[in-house]
CSV table of C-alpha atoms in Angstrom, one decimal:
chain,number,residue,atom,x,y,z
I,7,UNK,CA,0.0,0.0,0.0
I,8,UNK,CA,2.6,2.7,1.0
I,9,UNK,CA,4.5,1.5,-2.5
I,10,UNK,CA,1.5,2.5,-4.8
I,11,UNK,CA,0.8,5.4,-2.4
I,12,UNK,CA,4.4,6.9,-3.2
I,13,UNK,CA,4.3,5.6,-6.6
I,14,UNK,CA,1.6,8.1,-7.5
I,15,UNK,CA,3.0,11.1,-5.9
I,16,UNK,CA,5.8,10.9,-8.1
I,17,UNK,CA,3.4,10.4,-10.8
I,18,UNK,CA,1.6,13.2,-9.6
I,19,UNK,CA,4.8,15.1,-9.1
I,20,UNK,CA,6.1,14.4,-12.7
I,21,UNK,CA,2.3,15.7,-14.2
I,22,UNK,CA,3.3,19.1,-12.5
I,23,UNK,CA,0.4,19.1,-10.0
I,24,UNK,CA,1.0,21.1,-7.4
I,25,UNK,CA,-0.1,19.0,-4.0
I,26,UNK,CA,-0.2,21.5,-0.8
I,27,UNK,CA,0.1,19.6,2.7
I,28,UNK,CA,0.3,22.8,4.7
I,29,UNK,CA,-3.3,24.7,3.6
I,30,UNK,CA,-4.7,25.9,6.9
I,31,UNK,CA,-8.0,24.4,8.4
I,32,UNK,CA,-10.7,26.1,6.7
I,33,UNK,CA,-9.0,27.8,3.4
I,34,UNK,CA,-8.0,26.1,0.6
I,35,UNK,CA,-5.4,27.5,-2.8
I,36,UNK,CA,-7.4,29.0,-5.9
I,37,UNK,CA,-6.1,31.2,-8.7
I,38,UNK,CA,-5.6,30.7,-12.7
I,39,UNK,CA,-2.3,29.1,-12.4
I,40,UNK,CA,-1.6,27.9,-8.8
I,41,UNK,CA,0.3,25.6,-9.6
I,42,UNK,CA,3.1,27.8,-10.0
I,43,UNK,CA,2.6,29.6,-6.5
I,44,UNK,CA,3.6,28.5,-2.6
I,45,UNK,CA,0.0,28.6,-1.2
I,46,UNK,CA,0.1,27.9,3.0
I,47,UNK,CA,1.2,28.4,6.2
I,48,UNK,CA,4.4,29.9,7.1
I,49,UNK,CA,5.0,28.8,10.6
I,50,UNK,CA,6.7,30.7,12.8
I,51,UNK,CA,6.6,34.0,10.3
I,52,UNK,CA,3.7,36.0,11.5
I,53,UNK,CA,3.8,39.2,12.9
I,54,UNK,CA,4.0,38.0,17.1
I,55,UNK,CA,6.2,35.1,16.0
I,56,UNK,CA,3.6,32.7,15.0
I,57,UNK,CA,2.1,31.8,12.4
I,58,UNK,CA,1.2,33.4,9.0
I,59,UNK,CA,0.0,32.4,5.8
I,60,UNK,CA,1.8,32.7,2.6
I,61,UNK,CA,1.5,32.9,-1.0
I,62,UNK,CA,5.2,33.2,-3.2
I,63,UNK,CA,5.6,32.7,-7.0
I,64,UNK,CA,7.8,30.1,-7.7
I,65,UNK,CA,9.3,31.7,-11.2
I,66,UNK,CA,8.3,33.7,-13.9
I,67,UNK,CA,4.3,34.7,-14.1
I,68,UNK,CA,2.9,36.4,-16.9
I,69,UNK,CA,-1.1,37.3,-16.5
I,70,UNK,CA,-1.3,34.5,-13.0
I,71,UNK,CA,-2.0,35.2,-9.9
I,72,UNK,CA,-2.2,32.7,-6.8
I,73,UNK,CA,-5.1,33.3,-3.9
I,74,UNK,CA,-5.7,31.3,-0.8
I,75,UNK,CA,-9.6,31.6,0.1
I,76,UNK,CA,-12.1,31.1,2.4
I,77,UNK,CA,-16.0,30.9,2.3
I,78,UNK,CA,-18.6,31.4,4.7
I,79,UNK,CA,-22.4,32.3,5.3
I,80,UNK,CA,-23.2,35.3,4.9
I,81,UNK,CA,-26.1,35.1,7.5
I,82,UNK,CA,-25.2,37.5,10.6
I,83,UNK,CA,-24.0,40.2,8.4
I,84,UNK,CA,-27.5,40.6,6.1
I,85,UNK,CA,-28.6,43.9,5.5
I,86,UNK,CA,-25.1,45.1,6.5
I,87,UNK,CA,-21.9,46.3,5.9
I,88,UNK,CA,-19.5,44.1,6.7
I,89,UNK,CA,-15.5,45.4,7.4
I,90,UNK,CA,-12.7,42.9,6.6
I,91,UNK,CA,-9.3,43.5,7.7
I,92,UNK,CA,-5.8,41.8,8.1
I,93,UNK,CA,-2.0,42.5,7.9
I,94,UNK,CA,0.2,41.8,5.0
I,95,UNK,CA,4.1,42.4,4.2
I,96,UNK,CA,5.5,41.8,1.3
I,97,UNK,CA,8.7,41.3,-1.3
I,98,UNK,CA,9.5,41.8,-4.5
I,99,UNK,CA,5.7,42.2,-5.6
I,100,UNK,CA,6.6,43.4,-9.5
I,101,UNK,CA,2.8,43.1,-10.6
I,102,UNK,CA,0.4,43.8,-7.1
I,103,UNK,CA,-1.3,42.1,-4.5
I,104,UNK,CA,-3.9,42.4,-1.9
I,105,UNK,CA,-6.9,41.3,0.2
I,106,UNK,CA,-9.8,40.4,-1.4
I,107,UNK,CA,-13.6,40.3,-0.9
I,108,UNK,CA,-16.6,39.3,-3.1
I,109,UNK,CA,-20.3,38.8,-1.7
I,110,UNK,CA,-22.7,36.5,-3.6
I,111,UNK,CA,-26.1,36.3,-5.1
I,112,UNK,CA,-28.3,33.8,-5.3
I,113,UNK,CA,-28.0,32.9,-8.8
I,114,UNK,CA,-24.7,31.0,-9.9
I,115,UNK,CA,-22.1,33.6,-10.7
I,116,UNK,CA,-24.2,36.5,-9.2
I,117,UNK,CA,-22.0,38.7,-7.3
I,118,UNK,CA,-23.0,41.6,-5.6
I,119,UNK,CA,-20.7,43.5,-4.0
I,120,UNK,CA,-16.6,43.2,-4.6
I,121,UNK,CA,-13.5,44.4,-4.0
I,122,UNK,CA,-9.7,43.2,-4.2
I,123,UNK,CA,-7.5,46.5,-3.8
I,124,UNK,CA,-6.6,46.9,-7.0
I,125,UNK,CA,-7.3,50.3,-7.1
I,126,UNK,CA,-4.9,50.7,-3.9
I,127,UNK,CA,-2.5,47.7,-4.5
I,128,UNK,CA,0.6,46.5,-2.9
I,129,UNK,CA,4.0,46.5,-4.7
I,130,UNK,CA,7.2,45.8,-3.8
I,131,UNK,CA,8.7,45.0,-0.4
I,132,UNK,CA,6.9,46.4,2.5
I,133,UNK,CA,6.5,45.8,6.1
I,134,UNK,CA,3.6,44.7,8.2
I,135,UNK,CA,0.6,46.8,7.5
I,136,UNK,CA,-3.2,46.6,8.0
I,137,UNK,CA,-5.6,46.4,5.4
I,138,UNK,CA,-9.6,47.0,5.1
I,139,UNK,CA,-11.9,46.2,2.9
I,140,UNK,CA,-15.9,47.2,3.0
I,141,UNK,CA,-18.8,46.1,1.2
I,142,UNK,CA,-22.2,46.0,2.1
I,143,UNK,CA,-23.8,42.4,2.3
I,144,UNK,CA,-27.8,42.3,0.5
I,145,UNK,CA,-30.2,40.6,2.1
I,146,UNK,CA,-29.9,38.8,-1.0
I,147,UNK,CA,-26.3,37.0,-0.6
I,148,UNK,CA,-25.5,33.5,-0.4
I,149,UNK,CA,-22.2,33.5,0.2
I,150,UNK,CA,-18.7,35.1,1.6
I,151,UNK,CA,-15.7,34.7,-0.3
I,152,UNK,CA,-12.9,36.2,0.9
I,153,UNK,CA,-8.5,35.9,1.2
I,154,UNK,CA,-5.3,37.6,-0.1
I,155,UNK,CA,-3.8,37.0,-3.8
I,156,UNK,CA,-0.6,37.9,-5.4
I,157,UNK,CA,-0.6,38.6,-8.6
I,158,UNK,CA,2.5,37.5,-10.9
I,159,UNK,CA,6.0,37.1,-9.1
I,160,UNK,CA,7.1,38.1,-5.7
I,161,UNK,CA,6.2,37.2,-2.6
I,162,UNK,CA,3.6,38.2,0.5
I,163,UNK,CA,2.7,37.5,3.9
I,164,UNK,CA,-0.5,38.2,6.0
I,165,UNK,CA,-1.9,37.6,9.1
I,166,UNK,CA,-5.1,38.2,12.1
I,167,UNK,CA,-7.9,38.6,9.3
I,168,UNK,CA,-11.0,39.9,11.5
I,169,UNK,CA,-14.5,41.0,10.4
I,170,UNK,CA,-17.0,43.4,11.9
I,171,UNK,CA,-20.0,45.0,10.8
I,172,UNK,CA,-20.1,49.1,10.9
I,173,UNK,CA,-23.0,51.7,10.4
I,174,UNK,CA,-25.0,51.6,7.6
I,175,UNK,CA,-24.1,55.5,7.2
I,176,UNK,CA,-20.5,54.5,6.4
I,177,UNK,CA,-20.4,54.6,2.7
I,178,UNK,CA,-18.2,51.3,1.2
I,179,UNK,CA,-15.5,51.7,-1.6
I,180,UNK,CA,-16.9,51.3,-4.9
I,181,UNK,CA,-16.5,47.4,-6.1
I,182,UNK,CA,-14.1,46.5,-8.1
I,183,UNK,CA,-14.6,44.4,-11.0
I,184,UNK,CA,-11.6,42.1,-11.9
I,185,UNK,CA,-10.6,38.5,-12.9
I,186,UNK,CA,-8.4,38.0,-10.1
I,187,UNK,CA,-11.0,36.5,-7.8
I,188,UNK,CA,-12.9,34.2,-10.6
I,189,UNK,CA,-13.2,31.0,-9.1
I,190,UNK,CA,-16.7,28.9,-9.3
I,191,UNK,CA,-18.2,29.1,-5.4
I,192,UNK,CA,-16.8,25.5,-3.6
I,193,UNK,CA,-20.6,24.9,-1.6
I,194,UNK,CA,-18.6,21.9,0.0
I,195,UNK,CA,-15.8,24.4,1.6
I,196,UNK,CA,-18.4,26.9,3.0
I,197,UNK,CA,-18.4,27.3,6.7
I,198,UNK,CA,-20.4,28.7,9.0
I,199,UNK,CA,-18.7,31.5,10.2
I,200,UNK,CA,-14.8,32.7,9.7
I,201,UNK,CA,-12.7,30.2,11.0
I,202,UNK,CA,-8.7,29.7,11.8
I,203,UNK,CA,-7.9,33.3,10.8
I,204,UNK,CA,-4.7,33.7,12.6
I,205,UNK,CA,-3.8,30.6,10.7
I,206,UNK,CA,-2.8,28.5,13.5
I,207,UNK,CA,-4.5,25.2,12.8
């Protein structure tokens, strides 16, 4: 058994499939080519000296981007606007990066509210900083999707993801429509509520 087991992760290895054994609980790797990015935890590499997660571009990347995602019902934040932050630091980032958050509809393919900082990216190599993002959730959403992404090479780090809701008077950033968050909603990975966001499990 262990024979045909190692047998077809060298299979798997020589097919170019990229096999991550380090995802965190609850989030899993997305993106048009992730195969050619890191996607996981870095342990011992988050801002107090524990954990972080991690997404680096393994060589050249022309029009690809990596993403590590989570999902979640949408239920407590209905008829609200919901406020998503984190920290990120990053190096070498020659295209951009940044958080990312999308609401959905009902209907397959229905969003209703997104936004993924590329009108306020991060290049380059920076230090630890927070990041927000806020959208308003309809009553009519169905799902949360939510994580970081880098977007060709380099590489970035980002921690303590938290969400609130805020007034209704607060006005949200205008969404942002981009491919960099295009993946088909994964029902099976929905949870109830954000989990593990300090990416210690």
């Amino acid at each position: 058994m262990k024979t045909r087991i190692f047998k077809t992760a060298v299979l798997l290895f020589s097919a170019g499939i990229f096999l991550s054994f380090n995802l965190p609980n609850g989030w899993y790797a997305d993106g048009n080519n992730k195969e050619n990015y890191e996607i996981g935890i870095a342990k011992g590499e988050g801002m107090d000296g524990k954990n972080a997660a991690t997404i680096k571009c393994k060589e050249e990347a022309y029009d690809q981007f990596g993403s590590l995602v989570q999902e979640s019902s949408p239920e407590k934040y209905l008829g609200k606007q919901i406020k998503m932050t984190a920290y990120v630091r990053s190096e070498n980032v020659e295209n951009w990066a940044g958080l990312w958050m999308r609401v959905d509809g009902m209907g397959k393919d229905e969003m209703l509210s997104f936004d993924n900082m590329q009108n306020r990216p991060i290049t380059g190599t920076t230090e630890w900083k927070k990041y927000e993002i806020i959208l308003p959730v309809p009553e009519s959403a169905s799902n949360l999707a939510y994580g970081a992404l880098l977007d060709g090479t380099g590489q970035i780090w980002f921690d303590n993801f938290t969400f609130e809701v805020i007034d209704n008077s607060d006005n949200p950033p205008e969404s942002e429509s981009s491919n960099r968050s295009d993946h088909s909603n994964n029902t099976e990975k929905v949870t109830t509520e954000p989990v593990n966001l300090d990416f210690e499990k």
